[in-house]
CSV table of C-alpha atoms in Angstrom, one decimal:
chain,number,residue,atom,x,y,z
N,7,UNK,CA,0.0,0.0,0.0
N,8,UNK,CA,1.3,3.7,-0.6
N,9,UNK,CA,1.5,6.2,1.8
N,10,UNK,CA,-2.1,7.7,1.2
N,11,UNK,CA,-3.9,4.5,1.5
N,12,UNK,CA,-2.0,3.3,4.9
N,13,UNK,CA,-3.6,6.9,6.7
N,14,UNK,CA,-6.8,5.9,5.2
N,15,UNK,CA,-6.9,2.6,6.2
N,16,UNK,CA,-5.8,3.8,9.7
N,17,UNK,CA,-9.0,6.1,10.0
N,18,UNK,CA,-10.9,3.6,8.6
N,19,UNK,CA,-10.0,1.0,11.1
N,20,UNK,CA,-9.7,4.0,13.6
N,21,UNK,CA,-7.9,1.0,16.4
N,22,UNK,CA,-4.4,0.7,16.8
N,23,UNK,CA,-3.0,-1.5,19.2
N,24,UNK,CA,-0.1,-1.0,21.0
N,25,UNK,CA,1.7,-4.2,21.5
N,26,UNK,CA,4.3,-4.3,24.6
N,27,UNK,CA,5.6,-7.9,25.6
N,28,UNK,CA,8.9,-9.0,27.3
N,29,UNK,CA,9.6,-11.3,24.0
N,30,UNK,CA,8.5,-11.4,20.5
N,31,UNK,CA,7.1,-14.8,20.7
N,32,UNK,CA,4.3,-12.9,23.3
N,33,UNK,CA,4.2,-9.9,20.6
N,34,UNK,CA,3.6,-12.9,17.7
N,35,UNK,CA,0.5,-14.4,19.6
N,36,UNK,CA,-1.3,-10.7,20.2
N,37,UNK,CA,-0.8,-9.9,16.9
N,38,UNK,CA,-2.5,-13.4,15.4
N,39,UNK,CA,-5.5,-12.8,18.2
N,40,UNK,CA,-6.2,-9.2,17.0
N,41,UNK,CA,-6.5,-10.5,13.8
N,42,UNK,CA,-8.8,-12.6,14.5
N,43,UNK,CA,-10.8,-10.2,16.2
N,44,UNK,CA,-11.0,-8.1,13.0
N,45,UNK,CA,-8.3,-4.9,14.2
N,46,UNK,CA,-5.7,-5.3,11.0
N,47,UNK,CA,-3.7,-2.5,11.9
N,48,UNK,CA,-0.7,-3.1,14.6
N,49,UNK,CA,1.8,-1.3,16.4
N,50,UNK,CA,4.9,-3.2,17.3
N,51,UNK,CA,6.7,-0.9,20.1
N,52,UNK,CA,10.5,-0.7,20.1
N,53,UNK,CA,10.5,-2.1,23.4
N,54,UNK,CA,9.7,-5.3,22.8
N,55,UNK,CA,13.6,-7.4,21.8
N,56,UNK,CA,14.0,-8.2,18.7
N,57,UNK,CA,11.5,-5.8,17.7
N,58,UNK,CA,12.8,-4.8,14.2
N,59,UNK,CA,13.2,-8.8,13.3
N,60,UNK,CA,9.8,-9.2,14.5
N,61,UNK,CA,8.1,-6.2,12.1
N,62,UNK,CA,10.4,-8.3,9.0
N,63,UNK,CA,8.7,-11.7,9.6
N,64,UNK,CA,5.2,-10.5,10.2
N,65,UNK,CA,5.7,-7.8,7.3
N,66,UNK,CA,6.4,-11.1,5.2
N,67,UNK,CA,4.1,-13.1,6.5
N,68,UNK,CA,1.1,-10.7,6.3
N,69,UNK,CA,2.7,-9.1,2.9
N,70,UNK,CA,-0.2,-10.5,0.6
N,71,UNK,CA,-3.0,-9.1,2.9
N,72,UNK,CA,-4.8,-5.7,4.6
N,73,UNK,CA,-2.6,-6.2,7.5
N,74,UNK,CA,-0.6,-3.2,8.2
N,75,UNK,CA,2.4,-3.9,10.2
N,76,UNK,CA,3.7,-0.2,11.8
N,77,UNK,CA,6.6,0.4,14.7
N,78,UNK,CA,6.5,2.4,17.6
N,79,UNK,CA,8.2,3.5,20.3
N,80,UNK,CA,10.9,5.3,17.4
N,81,UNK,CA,13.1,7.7,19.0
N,82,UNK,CA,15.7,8.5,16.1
N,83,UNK,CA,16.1,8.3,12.3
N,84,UNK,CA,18.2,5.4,12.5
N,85,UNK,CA,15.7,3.0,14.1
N,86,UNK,CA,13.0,4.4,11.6
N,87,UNK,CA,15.5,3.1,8.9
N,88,UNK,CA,15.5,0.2,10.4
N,89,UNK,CA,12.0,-0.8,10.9
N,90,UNK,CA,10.8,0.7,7.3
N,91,UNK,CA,13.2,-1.2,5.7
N,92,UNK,CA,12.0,-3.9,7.8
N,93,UNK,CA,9.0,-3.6,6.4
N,94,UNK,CA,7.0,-1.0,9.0
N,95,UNK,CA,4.3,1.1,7.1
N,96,UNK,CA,4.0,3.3,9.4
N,97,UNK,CA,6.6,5.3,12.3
N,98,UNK,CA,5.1,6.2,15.7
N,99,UNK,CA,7.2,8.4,18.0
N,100,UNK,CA,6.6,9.1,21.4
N,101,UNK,CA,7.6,13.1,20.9
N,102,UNK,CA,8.5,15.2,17.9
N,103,UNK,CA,11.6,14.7,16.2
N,104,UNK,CA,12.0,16.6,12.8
N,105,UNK,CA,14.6,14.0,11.4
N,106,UNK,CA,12.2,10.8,12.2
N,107,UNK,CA,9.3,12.8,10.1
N,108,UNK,CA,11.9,14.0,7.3
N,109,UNK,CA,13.1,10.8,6.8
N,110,UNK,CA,9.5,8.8,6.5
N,111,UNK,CA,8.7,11.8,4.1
N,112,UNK,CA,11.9,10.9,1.5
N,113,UNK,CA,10.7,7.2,1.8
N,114,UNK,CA,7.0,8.0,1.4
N,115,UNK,CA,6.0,6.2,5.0
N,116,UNK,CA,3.4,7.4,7.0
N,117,UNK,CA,4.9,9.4,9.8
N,118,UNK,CA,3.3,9.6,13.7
N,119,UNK,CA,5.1,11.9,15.7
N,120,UNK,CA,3.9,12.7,19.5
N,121,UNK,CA,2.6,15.6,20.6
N,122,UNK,CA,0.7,17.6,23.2
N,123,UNK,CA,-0.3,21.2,23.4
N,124,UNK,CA,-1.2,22.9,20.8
N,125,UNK,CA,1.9,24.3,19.5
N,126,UNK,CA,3.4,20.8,19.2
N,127,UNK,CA,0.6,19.6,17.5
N,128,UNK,CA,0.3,22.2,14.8
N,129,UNK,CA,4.3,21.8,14.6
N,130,UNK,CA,4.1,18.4,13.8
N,131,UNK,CA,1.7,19.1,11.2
N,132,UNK,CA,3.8,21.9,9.6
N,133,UNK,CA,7.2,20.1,9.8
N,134,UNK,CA,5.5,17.0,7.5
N,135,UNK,CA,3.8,15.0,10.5
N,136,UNK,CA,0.7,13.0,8.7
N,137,UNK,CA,-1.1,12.0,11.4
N,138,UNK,CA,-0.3,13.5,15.2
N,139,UNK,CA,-0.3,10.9,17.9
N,140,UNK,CA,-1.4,13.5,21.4
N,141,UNK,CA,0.6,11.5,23.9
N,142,UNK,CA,-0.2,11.1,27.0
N,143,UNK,CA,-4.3,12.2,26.7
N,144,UNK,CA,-5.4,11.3,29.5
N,145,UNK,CA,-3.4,13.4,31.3
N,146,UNK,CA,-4.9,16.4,29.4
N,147,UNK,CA,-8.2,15.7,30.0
N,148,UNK,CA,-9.1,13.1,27.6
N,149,UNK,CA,-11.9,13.4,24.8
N,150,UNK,CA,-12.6,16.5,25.9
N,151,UNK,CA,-9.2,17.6,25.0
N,152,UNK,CA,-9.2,15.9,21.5
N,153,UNK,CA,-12.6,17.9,21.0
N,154,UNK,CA,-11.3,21.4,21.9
N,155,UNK,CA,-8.2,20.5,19.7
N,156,UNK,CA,-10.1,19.2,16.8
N,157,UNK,CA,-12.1,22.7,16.8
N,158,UNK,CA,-9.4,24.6,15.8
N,159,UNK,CA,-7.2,22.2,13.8
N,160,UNK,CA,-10.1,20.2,12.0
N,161,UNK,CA,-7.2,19.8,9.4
N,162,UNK,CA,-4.9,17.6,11.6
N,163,UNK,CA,-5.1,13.7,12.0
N,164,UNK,CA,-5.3,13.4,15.9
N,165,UNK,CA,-4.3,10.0,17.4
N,166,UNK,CA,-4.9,10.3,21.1
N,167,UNK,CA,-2.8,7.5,23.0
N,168,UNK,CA,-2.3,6.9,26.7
N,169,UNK,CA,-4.7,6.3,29.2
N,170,UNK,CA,-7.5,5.4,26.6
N,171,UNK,CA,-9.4,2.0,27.9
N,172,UNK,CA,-11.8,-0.3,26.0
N,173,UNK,CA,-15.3,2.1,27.4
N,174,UNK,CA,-13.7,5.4,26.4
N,175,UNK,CA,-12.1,4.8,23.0
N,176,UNK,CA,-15.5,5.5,21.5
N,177,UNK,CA,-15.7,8.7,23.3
N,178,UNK,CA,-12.5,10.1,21.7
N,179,UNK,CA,-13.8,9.2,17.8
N,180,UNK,CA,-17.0,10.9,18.7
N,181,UNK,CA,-14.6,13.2,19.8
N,182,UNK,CA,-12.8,14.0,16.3
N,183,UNK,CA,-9.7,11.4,16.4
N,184,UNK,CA,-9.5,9.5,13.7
N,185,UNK,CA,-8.3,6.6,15.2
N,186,UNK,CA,-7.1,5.8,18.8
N,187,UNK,CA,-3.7,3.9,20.3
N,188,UNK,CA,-4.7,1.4,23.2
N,189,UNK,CA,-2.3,-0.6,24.9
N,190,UNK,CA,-2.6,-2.9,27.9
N,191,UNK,CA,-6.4,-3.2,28.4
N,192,UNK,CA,-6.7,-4.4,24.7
N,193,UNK,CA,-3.7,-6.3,24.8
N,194,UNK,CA,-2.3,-7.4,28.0
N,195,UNK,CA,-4.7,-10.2,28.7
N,196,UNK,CA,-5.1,-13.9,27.0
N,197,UNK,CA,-5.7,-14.4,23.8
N,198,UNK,CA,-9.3,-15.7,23.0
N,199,UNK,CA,-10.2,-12.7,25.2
N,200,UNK,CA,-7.9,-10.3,22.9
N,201,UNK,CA,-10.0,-11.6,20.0
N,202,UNK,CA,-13.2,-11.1,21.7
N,203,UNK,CA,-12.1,-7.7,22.6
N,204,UNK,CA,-11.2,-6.2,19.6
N,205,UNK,CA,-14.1,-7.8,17.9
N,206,UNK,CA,-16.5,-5.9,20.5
N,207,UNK,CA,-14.5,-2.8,20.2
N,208,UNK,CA,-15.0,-2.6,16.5
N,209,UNK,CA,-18.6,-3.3,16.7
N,210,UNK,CA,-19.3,-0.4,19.2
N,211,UNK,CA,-17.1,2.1,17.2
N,212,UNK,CA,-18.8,1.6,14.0
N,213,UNK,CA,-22.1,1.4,15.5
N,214,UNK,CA,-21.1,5.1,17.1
């Protein structure tokens, strides 16, 4: 998929997990249970060893189907190197850094730095940011935050992350996000209740 088409199926999807695990074999087994459950759109955190190898074998694996394999967690341009040519579609960051979002731009990759005010967001925007992950939300306030954001950047892809549980992620699309990052509640448990998770979370945002 080109650059355009990854955003778009990110705000079409509008869930991105955020997958942290002490080993890749852990990271392998959330990934195949949020499949099933339907969320095709994965974030494979830098924190996780052998996180780079991991985005090249499920990149491979998943390379003939909607599954979009993206890496988070970047904190320089090398690792961003490293993980697009990997395979990652997409490059979150937990803060703005000009040469991650330079770099996606020459390799046409979707870049995701993090923000928070206002003046980081609409930096991130201006400096080549495509969609701006607002890190950590729920320390701002939450949805309400996204929505007073949204009203006067209506422009800007807002991905809220941190803090957002399984009862509010709804609340932040109604809110103007177009998509949200959710960690542990969504994928810190066992994996037939991942699947039935995600598969419920999907239902109630495109119900909403």
């Amino acid at each position: 998929m080109k650059k355009n088409e990854i955003i778009e199926k990110i705000g079409e999807t509008k869930i991105i997990p955020v997958i942290r695990t002490d080993s890749a074999d852990k990271a392998r087994i959330i990934v195949e249970a949020l499949i099933d459950g339907g969320i095709d759109v994965l974030e494979v955190t830098m924190t996780i060893p052998g996180a780079v190898e991991l985005i090249a074998r499920l990149s491979d694996e998943y390379k003939n189907s909607a599954v979009v394999i993206g890496a988070g967690t970047v904190l320089d341009a090398e690792t961003a190197r490293n993980c697009i040519e990997a395979g990652a579609k997409f490059v979150v960051s937990p803060f703005l850094n000009v040469e991650i979002i330079s770099f996606c731009n020459r390799n046409e990759i979707a870049a995701m730095p993090g923000a928070l005010t206002p003046t980081e967001i609409f930096t991130a925007r201006q400096v080549g940011a495509d969609m701006v992950k607002v890190f950590p939300v729920s320390a701002m306030g939450g949805a309400s935050y996204i929505k007073a954001v949204k009203t006067v950047f209506p422009q800007i892809n807002i991905v809220p992350t941190g803090g957002i549980s399984l009862d509010s992620a709804v609340d932040y699309i109604k809110a103007g996000a177009s998509a949200v990052g959710i960690g542990g509640e969504l994928t810190g448990v066992e994996e037939s209740i991942i699947t039935k998770q995600a598969r419920n979370l999907l239902d109630r945002i495109k119900s909403n």
